[in-house]
Coordinates of C-alpha atoms in Angstrom, one line a residue:
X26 CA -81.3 124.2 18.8
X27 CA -77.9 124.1 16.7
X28 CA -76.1 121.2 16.8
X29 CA -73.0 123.5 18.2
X30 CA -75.0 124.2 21.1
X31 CA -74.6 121.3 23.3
X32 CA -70.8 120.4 22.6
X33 CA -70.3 124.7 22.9
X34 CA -72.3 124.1 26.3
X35 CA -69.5 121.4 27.4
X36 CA -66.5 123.4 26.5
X37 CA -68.1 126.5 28.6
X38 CA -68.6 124.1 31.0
X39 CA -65.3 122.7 31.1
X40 CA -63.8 125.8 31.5
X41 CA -66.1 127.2 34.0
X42 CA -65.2 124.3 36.4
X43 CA -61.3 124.8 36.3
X44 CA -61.3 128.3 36.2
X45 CA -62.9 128.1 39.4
X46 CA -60.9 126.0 40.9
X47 CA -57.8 127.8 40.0
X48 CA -59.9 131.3 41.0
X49 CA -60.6 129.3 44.7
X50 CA -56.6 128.8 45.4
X51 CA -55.5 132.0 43.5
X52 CA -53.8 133.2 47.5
X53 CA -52.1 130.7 48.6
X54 CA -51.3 128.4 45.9
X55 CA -48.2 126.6 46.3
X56 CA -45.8 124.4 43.9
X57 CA -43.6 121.9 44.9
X58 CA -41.9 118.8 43.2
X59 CA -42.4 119.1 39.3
X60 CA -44.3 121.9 39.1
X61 CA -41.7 124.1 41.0
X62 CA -38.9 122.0 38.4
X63 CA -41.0 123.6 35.4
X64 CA -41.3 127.0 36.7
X65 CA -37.4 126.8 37.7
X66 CA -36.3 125.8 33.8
X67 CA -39.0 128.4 32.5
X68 CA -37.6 131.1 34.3
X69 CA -34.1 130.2 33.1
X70 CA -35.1 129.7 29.5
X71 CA -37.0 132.9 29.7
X72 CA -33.5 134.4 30.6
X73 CA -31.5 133.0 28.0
X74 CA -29.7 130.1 30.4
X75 CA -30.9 127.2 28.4
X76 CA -32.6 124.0 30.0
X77 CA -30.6 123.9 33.2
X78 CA -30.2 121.5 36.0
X79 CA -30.9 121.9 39.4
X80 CA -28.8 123.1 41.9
X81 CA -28.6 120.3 43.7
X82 CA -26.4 118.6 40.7
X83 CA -24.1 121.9 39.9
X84 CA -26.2 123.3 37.2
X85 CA -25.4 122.7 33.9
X86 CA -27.2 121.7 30.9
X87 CA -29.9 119.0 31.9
X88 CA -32.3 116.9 29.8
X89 CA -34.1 115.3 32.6
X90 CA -37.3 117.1 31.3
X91 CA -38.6 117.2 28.0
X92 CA -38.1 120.6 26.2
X93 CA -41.8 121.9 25.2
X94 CA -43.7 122.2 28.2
X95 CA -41.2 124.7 29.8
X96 CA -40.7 126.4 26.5
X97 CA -44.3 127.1 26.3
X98 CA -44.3 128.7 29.5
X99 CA -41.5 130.8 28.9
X100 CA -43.5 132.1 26.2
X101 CA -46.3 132.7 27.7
X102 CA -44.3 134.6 30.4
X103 CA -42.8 136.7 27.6
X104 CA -46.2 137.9 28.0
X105 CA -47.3 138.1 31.3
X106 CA -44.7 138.2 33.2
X107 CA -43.1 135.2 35.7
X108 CA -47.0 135.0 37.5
X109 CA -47.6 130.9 38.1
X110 CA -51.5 132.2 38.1
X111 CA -50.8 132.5 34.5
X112 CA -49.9 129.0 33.5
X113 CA -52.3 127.6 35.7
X114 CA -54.9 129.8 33.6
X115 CA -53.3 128.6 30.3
X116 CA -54.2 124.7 31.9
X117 CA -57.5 126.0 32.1
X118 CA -57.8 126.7 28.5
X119 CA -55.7 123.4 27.6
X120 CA -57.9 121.7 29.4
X121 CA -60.6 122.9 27.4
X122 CA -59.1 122.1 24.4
X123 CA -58.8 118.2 25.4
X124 CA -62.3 118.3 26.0
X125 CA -62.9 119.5 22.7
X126 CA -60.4 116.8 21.5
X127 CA -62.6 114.1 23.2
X128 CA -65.7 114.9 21.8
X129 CA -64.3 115.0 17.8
X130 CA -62.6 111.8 18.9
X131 CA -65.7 110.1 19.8
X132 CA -67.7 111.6 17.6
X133 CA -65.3 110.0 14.5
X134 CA -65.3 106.9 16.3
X135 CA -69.7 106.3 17.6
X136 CA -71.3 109.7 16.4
X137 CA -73.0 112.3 18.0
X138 CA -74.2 111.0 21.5
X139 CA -71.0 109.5 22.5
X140 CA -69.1 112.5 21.9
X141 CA -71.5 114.3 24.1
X142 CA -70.7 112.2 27.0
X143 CA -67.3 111.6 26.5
X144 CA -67.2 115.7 26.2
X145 CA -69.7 115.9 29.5
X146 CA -67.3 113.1 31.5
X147 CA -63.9 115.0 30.3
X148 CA -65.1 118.2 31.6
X149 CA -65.7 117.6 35.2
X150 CA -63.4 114.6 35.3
X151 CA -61.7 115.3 38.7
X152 CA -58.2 113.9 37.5
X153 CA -58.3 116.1 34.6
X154 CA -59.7 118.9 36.4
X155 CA -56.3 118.8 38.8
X156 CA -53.7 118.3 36.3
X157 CA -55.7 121.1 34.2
X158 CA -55.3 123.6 37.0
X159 CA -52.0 123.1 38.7
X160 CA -48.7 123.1 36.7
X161 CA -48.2 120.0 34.8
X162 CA -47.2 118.8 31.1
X163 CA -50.1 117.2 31.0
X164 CA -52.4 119.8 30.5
X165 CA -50.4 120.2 26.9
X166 CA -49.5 116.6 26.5
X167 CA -53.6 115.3 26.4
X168 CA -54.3 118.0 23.3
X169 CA -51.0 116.7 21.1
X170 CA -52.2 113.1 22.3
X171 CA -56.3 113.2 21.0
X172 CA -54.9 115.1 17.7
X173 CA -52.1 113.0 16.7
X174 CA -54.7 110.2 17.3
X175 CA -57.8 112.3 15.2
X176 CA -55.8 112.9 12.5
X177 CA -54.1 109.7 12.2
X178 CA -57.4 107.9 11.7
X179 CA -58.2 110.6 9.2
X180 CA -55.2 109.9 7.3
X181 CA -55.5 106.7 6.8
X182 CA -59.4 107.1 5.5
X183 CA -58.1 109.8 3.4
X184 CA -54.5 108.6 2.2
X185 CA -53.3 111.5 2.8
X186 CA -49.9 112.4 3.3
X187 CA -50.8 116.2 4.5
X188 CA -52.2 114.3 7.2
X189 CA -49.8 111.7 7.7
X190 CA -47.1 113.6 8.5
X191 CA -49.0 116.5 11.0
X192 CA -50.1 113.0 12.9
X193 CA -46.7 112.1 13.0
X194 CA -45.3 115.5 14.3
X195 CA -47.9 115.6 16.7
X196 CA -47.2 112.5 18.0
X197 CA -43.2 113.8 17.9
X198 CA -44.4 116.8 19.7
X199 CA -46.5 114.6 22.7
X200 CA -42.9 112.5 22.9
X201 CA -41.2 116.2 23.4
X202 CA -43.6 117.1 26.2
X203 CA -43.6 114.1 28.1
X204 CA -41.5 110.8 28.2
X205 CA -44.2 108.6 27.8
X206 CA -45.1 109.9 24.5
X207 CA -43.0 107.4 23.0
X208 CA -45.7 105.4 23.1
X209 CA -47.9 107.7 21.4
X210 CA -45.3 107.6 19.1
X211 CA -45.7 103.7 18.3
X212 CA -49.3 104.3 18.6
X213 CA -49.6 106.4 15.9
X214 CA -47.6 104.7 13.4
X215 CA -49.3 101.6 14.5
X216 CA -52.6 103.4 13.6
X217 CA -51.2 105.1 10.3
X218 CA -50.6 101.6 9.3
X219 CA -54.1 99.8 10.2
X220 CA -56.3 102.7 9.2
X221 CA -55.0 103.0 5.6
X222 CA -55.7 100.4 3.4
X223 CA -54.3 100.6 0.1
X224 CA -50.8 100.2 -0.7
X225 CA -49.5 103.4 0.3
X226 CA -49.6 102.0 3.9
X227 CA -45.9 100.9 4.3
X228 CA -44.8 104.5 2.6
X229 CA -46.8 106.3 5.3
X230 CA -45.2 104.5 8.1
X231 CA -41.9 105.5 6.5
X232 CA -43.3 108.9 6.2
X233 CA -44.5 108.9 9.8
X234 CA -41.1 107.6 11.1
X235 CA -39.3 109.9 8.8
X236 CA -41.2 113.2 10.3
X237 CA -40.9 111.9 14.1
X238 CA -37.1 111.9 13.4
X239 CA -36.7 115.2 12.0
X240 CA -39.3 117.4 14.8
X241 CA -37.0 115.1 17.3
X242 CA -33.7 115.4 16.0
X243 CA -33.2 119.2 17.1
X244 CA -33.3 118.3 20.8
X245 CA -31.5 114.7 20.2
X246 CA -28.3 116.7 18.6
X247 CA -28.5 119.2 21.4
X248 CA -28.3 116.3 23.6
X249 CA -25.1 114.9 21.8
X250 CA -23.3 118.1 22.0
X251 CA -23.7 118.6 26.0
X252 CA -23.6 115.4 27.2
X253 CA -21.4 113.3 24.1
X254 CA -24.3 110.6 23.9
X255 CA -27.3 110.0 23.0
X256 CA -30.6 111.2 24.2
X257 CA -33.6 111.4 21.9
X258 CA -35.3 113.3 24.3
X259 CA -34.8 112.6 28.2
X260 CA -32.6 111.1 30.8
X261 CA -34.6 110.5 33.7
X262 CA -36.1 107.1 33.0
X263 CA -33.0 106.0 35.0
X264 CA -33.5 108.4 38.1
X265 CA -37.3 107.2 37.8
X266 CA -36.4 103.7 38.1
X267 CA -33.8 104.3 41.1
X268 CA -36.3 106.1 42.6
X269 CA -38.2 102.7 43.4
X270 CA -35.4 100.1 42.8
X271 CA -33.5 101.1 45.8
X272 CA -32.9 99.8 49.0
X273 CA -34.7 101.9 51.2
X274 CA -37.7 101.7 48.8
X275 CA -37.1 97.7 49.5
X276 CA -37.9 98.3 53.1
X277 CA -40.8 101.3 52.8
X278 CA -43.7 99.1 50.9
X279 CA -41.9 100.5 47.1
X280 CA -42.1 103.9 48.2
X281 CA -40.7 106.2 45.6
X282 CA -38.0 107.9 46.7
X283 CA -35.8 110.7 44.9
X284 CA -31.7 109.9 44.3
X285 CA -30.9 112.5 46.0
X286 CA -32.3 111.7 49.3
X287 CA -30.8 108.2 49.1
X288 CA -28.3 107.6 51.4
X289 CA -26.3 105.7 48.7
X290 CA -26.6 108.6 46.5
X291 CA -25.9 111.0 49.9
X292 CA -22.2 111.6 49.2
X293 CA -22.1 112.1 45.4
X294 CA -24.9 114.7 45.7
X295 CA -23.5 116.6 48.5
X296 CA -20.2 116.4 46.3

């Protein structure tokens, strides 16, 4: 048997199992929360309005989300039309991809058999399997995340700079699709550092650094220019944090609760 033929086996696999999922709530799917909040800045994106915010706060240019995730689907809607089936197909695919992304992964890191299990868990994991199928970032974020790691590690082996810097702007890209990529970010320089070990290392993490700021800068100066400071990439850590470090939150076991249905928040958001 080729040695393609069991990791090929996984990815059809993979994709098997969320495609039917998303094939088994095709009538009757519904979005709500986030998922609704991408499709809502996708749409206006897709008709030239820019990342908006909601309603709720007057409109206006927003950067509560990170840019790429919505882009994407207004992209892929370019094609398709506005059908949420269709990004929950792309997932699918996504999904697949990460699989894929596990196996090489593992496979650079404890050969052959532990790529085939890490392939075999990843494609049937049922955490994966949800985000894959509904409409979340991180059905894009996960691929940026295993490459910038991959090729990281196989920039430092190889000293190459080619390398270097795709780690780096995959890493940038992650940040771009979800906040917590900042810390794949760190990671990644971190791990450009450690894995080379001759004395290009320093100029690398310069190189890294370097590469982050200029994929980032684009969305950090369009940032400056609506809102006259600075935002590398989002604002909502603070309506995250408020969300539990309230007082109702205080008195519902830390419930998360959005600012807007705060009643300290009641007036300014109806105003």
């Amino acid at each position: 048997m080729p040695r393609w033929a069991a990791p090929g086996l996984l990815l059809v696999v993979a994709l098997a199992v969320r495609v039917v999922v998303v094939t088994a709530s095709w009538h009757g799917y519904h979005t709500r929360a986030d998922q609704t909040d991408y499709l809502r800045l996708a749409a206006s994106l897709r008709h030239g309005h820019g990342w908006t915010a909601l309603p709720l706060f007057h409109g206006g240019p927003s950067a509560f989300r990170p840019p790429i995730y919505p882009a994407v689907i207004a992209g892929l809607w370019t094609v398709t039309g506005e059908h949420v089936q269709a990004v929950r197909l792309l997932g699918c695919l996504l999904g697949t991809v990460s699989v894929g992304w596990f196996g090489v992964l593992a496979s650079r890191l404890a050969g052959r058999v532990a790529a085939l299990v890490a392939m075999a868990i990843a494609a049937v994991y049922p955490s994966f399997v949800i985000l894959d199928t509904r409409v979340y970032a991180e059905a894009l974020f996960l691929p940026l995340f295993l490459a910038a790691t991959w090729v990281a590690i196989e920039a430092g082996s190889r000293a190459s700079w080619r390398l270097t810097v795709l780690a780096a702007a995959l890493a940038a890209a992650a940040w771009l699709t979800r906040p917590n990529g900042l810390v794949v970010v760190v990671g990644t320089v971190l791990l450009l550092a450690v894995a080379r070990r001759d004395r290009g290392r320093w100029r690398s993490v310069v190189v890294a650094v370097v590469t982050v700021v200029v994929v980032v800068a684009p969305w950090t100066i369009r940032n400056a220019v609506h809102f006259h400071r600075f935002v590398a990439v989002t604002d909502a850590s603070g309506i995250d944090a408020s969300g539990t470090f309230n007082p109702q939150s205080r008195h519902d076991s830390a419930r998360w609760i959005a600012p807007w249905l705060q009643s300290q928040f009641a007036g300014e958001v109806a105003g």
